[in-house]
Amino acid sequence: MDTTARTARSILSCPRGGSVVIDGIPYSMEELEMQGFADDGGRPTFLCPPEQRMAYAGRRGSHVVLVLQGAISTGSIHRISTGSTHRLGSGDAVRLTGTLRWMRTDACTCCETEWEEVVMDVANVMLIHPGGEATRIPLDAFTDPGLDLNDGVLHRNQDHLNNHHGDDLREVVATRSYVPVDSVLAAQITGLCADGFEFQWVDEQGAHTARTTFDRRARTPEDLITGVRKALAAEIC
């Protein structure tokens, strides 16, 4: 499988930051006030407030250039869906060109906040290296379903679990160790992959490491979430 395509998809799935040019006018990601951003099978998807410039651009079918910087450093290595390892180059960026398309208006079920979904139909993909050289990536390689579960997805989900589900991790450790949850001072996932995850925790006896294997190897981001939920016995978001 094309490693440049894998790197580009990983950046799209977990960008550190970026910029957008809409019909020749540049914006930072912060200026667009987006509520969310996602990789939908290689298609950038924006969630934004109604009446916001990205929503207008989607309705107009505006031309767009999207440049995203990678969030994973050279030292970060994750086991990917093929079972091998891949190292993401520090400083790599992906440059996508295409057109915007408005999809729908929806609202949060808990707070009734409205948002617009706008997608980018990609026409061209370039991986930009730190030295400025660029590699063109064929669209069929970039949108290969085999890249849906990529290093960026693993990195983003690992960060989410550690930042938002620390109590769930502590409860898993307590259940496995047959100790009160209050005795587990901290717990975190240190390596999430398609097969399961490694985690560490600290209790009154010191630091420990263990590994959990999923019942079934994940092939998609949805499989990954299902595996993590079953392993943690928690309805994580």
CSV table of C-alpha atoms in Angstrom, one decimal:
chain,number,residue,atom,x,y,z
A,1,MET,CA,0.0,0.0,0.0
A,2,ASP,CA,1.2,3.5,-0.9
A,3,THR,CA,3.0,4.9,2.2
A,4,THR,CA,2.7,8.5,1.0
A,5,ALA,CA,-1.1,8.0,0.7
A,6,ARG,CA,-1.1,6.5,4.2
A,7,THR,CA,0.8,9.5,5.5
A,8,ALA,CA,-1.5,12.0,3.8
A,9,ARG,CA,-4.6,10.3,5.2
A,10,SER,CA,-3.1,10.2,8.7
A,11,ILE,CA,-2.6,13.9,8.5
A,12,LEU,CA,-6.2,14.5,7.3
A,13,SER,CA,-7.5,12.3,10.1
A,14,CYS,CA,-5.5,14.1,12.8
A,15,PRO,CA,-4.2,17.5,11.7
A,16,ARG,CA,-2.3,19.9,14.0
A,17,GLY,CA,-3.6,22.9,12.2
A,18,GLY,CA,-4.1,24.4,8.8
A,19,SER,CA,-5.4,27.0,6.5
A,20,VAL,CA,-8.2,27.2,3.9
A,21,VAL,CA,-8.4,29.3,0.7
A,22,ILE,CA,-12.0,29.7,-0.4
A,23,ASP,CA,-12.5,31.3,-3.9
A,24,GLY,CA,-9.1,32.8,-3.6
A,25,ILE,CA,-9.6,34.3,-0.1
A,26,PRO,CA,-7.4,32.8,2.7
A,27,TYR,CA,-8.6,31.9,6.1
A,28,SER,CA,-7.2,30.3,9.2
A,29,MET,CA,-9.0,27.3,10.6
A,30,GLU,CA,-9.8,29.5,13.7
A,31,GLU,CA,-11.4,32.2,11.6
A,32,LEU,CA,-13.9,29.7,10.2
A,33,GLU,CA,-15.2,29.0,13.7
A,34,MET,CA,-15.9,25.4,12.9
A,35,GLN,CA,-17.5,23.1,15.4
A,36,GLY,CA,-15.9,20.0,14.0
A,37,PHE,CA,-13.7,18.5,11.3
A,38,ALA,CA,-13.5,14.9,10.1
A,39,ASP,CA,-12.1,12.6,7.5
A,40,ASP,CA,-14.9,10.8,5.8
A,41,GLY,CA,-13.2,8.2,3.6
A,42,GLY,CA,-10.7,10.7,2.3
A,43,ARG,CA,-13.2,13.5,2.0
A,44,PRO,CA,-12.8,16.4,4.4
A,45,THR,CA,-16.0,17.2,6.3
A,46,PHE,CA,-16.6,20.5,8.1
A,47,LEU,CA,-19.2,21.1,10.8
A,48,CYS,CA,-19.9,24.9,11.2
A,49,PRO,CA,-22.5,27.2,12.6
A,50,PRO,CA,-25.4,28.3,10.3
A,51,GLU,CA,-24.8,31.5,8.4
A,52,GLN,CA,-21.1,31.0,8.7
A,53,ARG,CA,-18.8,31.6,5.6
A,54,MET,CA,-18.0,27.9,5.2
A,55,ALA,CA,-21.8,27.1,5.0
A,56,TYR,CA,-22.3,29.9,2.4
A,57,ALA,CA,-19.3,28.6,0.4
A,58,GLY,CA,-20.8,25.1,0.5
A,59,ARG,CA,-24.0,26.3,-0.9
A,60,ARG,CA,-22.2,28.2,-3.7
A,61,GLY,CA,-20.0,25.2,-4.6
A,62,SER,CA,-16.9,27.3,-4.0
A,63,HIS,CA,-13.4,26.2,-5.1
A,64,VAL,CA,-11.2,25.5,-2.0
A,65,VAL,CA,-7.6,24.8,-1.2
A,66,LEU,CA,-7.0,23.1,2.2
A,67,VAL,CA,-3.6,22.7,3.7
A,68,LEU,CA,-3.2,20.7,6.9
A,69,GLN,CA,-0.1,20.1,9.1
A,70,GLY,CA,0.5,16.7,10.6
A,71,ALA,CA,0.0,16.3,14.4
A,72,ILE,CA,2.2,13.2,14.8
A,73,SER,CA,5.9,13.6,15.3
A,74,THR,CA,8.6,11.4,13.8
A,75,GLY,CA,9.0,9.7,17.2
A,76,SER,CA,5.4,8.5,17.3
A,77,ILE,CA,5.0,5.0,15.9
A,78,HIS,CA,1.7,3.2,15.8
A,79,ARG,CA,0.8,-0.3,14.7
A,80,ILE,CA,-1.5,0.1,11.7
A,81,SER,CA,-4.3,-2.0,10.3
A,82,THR,CA,-1.9,-4.1,8.2
A,83,GLY,CA,0.0,-5.2,11.3
A,84,SER,CA,3.2,-3.4,10.2
A,85,THR,CA,4.6,-0.1,11.6
A,86,HIS,CA,4.9,3.2,9.8
A,87,ARG,CA,6.7,6.3,10.9
A,88,LEU,CA,5.1,9.7,10.0
A,89,GLY,CA,7.6,12.3,8.9
A,90,SER,CA,7.7,15.4,11.2
A,91,GLY,CA,6.7,18.5,9.4
A,92,ASP,CA,4.8,16.8,6.6
A,93,ALA,CA,1.6,18.6,5.3
A,94,VAL,CA,-1.1,17.6,2.9
A,95,ARG,CA,-2.5,20.0,0.3
A,96,LEU,CA,-6.0,19.3,-1.1
A,97,THR,CA,-7.8,21.1,-3.8
A,98,GLY,CA,-11.4,20.7,-4.9
A,99,THR,CA,-14.9,22.1,-4.4
A,100,LEU,CA,-17.2,22.5,-1.4
A,101,ARG,CA,-20.7,21.0,-1.2
A,102,TRP,CA,-23.4,21.7,1.4
A,103,MET,CA,-24.9,18.5,2.8
A,104,ARG,CA,-27.4,19.2,5.5
A,105,THR,CA,-28.4,21.2,8.6
A,106,ASP,CA,-28.6,19.3,11.9
A,107,ALA,CA,-28.9,20.0,15.6
A,108,CYS,CA,-27.3,18.5,18.8
A,109,THR,CA,-29.9,16.3,20.6
A,110,CYS,CA,-28.7,17.5,24.0
A,111,CYS,CA,-28.3,21.2,23.6
A,112,GLU,CA,-30.2,21.9,20.4
A,113,THR,CA,-27.2,23.7,18.9
A,114,GLU,CA,-27.6,23.9,15.1
A,115,TRP,CA,-24.7,23.2,12.7
A,116,GLU,CA,-24.2,22.8,9.0
A,117,GLU,CA,-22.3,19.9,7.4
A,118,VAL,CA,-20.2,20.9,4.4
A,119,VAL,CA,-18.0,18.4,2.5
A,120,MET,CA,-15.1,18.9,0.2
A,121,ASP,CA,-15.0,16.9,-3.1
A,122,VAL,CA,-11.3,16.4,-3.6
A,123,ALA,CA,-9.8,16.7,-7.0
A,124,ASN,CA,-6.1,16.8,-6.2
A,125,VAL,CA,-3.9,15.6,-3.3
A,126,MET,CA,-0.2,16.6,-2.7
A,127,LEU,CA,2.0,15.6,0.2
A,128,ILE,CA,4.3,18.4,1.1
A,129,HIS,CA,7.6,17.5,2.7
A,130,PRO,CA,9.5,19.8,5.2
A,131,GLY,CA,12.0,20.7,2.5
A,132,GLY,CA,9.3,22.0,0.2
A,133,GLU,CA,9.3,19.1,-2.2
A,134,ALA,CA,5.9,17.7,-3.1
A,135,THR,CA,4.5,14.3,-4.0
A,136,ARG,CA,1.3,13.9,-5.9
A,137,ILE,CA,-1.0,11.2,-4.6
A,138,PRO,CA,-3.5,9.5,-6.9
A,139,LEU,CA,-7.1,9.9,-5.7
A,140,ASP,CA,-7.8,6.2,-5.8
A,141,ALA,CA,-4.8,5.6,-3.4
A,142,PHE,CA,-5.8,8.4,-1.1
A,143,THR,CA,-9.4,7.2,-0.8
A,144,ASP,CA,-8.6,3.5,-0.5
A,145,PRO,CA,-10.9,2.1,2.2
A,146,GLY,CA,-7.9,0.3,3.6
A,147,LEU,CA,-6.6,3.7,4.9
A,148,ASP,CA,-9.8,4.5,6.8
A,149,LEU,CA,-8.1,3.1,10.0
A,150,ASN,CA,-4.8,5.0,9.9
A,151,ASP,CA,-2.2,6.3,12.3
A,152,GLY,CA,-4.0,9.6,12.6
A,153,VAL,CA,-7.2,7.9,13.7
A,154,LEU,CA,-5.3,5.8,16.2
A,155,HIS,CA,-3.5,8.8,17.6
A,156,ARG,CA,-6.7,10.9,17.8
A,157,ASN,CA,-8.6,8.2,19.6
A,158,GLN,CA,-5.8,7.4,22.0
A,159,ASP,CA,-5.6,11.1,23.0
A,160,HIS,CA,-9.4,11.3,23.4
A,161,LEU,CA,-9.5,8.3,25.7
A,162,ASN,CA,-6.7,9.6,27.8
A,163,ASN,CA,-8.1,13.1,28.0
A,164,HIS,CA,-11.8,12.3,28.5
A,165,HIS,CA,-12.1,8.7,29.8
A,166,GLY,CA,-9.5,8.5,32.6
A,167,ASP,CA,-12.1,7.3,35.1
A,168,ASP,CA,-13.1,4.5,32.7
A,169,LEU,CA,-9.5,3.4,32.4
A,170,ARG,CA,-9.1,3.5,36.2
A,171,GLU,CA,-12.2,1.3,36.6
A,172,VAL,CA,-10.9,-1.2,34.1
A,173,VAL,CA,-7.6,-1.5,36.0
A,174,ALA,CA,-9.4,-1.8,39.3
A,175,THR,CA,-11.6,-4.6,38.0
A,176,ARG,CA,-8.7,-6.5,36.5
A,177,SER,CA,-6.6,-6.1,39.6
A,178,TYR,CA,-9.4,-6.8,42.1
A,179,VAL,CA,-8.6,-3.6,44.0
A,180,PRO,CA,-10.7,-0.6,45.0
A,181,VAL,CA,-10.8,2.0,42.2
A,182,ASP,CA,-9.7,4.7,44.7
A,183,SER,CA,-6.3,2.9,45.0
A,184,VAL,CA,-5.6,3.4,41.3
A,185,LEU,CA,-4.1,6.9,41.2
A,186,ALA,CA,-3.9,7.2,37.4
A,187,ALA,CA,-4.2,5.2,34.2
A,188,GLN,CA,-3.6,5.9,30.5
A,189,ILE,CA,-3.4,4.1,27.2
A,190,THR,CA,0.1,4.1,25.8
A,191,GLY,CA,-0.4,2.2,22.5
A,192,LEU,CA,-3.7,1.9,20.6
A,193,CYS,CA,-3.7,-0.4,17.5
A,194,ALA,CA,-6.1,-2.4,15.5
A,195,ASP,CA,-5.6,-5.5,17.8
A,196,GLY,CA,-6.1,-3.8,21.1
A,197,PHE,CA,-4.2,-1.4,23.4
A,198,GLU,CA,-1.4,-1.3,26.0
A,199,PHE,CA,-2.1,0.7,29.1
A,200,GLN,CA,-0.2,1.8,32.2
A,201,TRP,CA,-1.4,2.7,35.7
A,202,VAL,CA,0.0,3.8,39.0
A,203,ASP,CA,-1.2,2.5,42.3
A,204,GLU,CA,0.1,2.4,45.8
A,205,GLN,CA,2.6,-0.4,44.8
A,206,GLY,CA,4.1,1.7,41.9
A,207,ALA,CA,3.8,1.7,38.1
A,208,HIS,CA,2.4,-1.3,36.0
A,209,THR,CA,1.8,-2.2,32.4
A,210,ALA,CA,-0.7,-4.5,30.7
A,211,ARG,CA,-2.3,-5.2,27.4
A,212,THR,CA,-5.9,-5.8,26.3
A,213,THR,CA,-6.7,-7.6,23.0
A,214,PHE,CA,-9.9,-7.0,21.1
A,215,ASP,CA,-12.2,-9.9,20.4
A,216,ARG,CA,-11.9,-9.1,16.7
A,217,ARG,CA,-9.2,-7.1,14.9
A,218,ALA,CA,-10.4,-3.6,13.9
A,219,ARG,CA,-10.6,-2.9,10.2
A,220,THR,CA,-12.5,0.4,10.4
A,221,PRO,CA,-12.7,3.4,12.8
A,222,GLU,CA,-16.1,2.0,13.8
A,223,ASP,CA,-14.6,-1.4,14.6
A,224,LEU,CA,-12.0,0.4,16.7
A,225,ILE,CA,-14.6,2.2,18.8
A,226,THR,CA,-16.6,-1.0,19.3
A,227,GLY,CA,-13.5,-2.9,20.4
A,228,VAL,CA,-12.6,-0.1,22.9
A,229,ARG,CA,-16.1,0.0,24.3
A,230,LYS,CA,-16.2,-3.7,24.9
A,231,ALA,CA,-12.7,-3.7,26.5
A,232,LEU,CA,-13.6,-0.8,28.8
A,233,ALA,CA,-17.3,-1.9,29.3
A,234,ALA,CA,-18.2,1.7,28.9
A,235,GLU,CA,-20.3,3.7,26.4
A,236,ILE,CA,-17.5,6.1,25.4
A,237,CYS,CA,-18.3,8.9,23.0
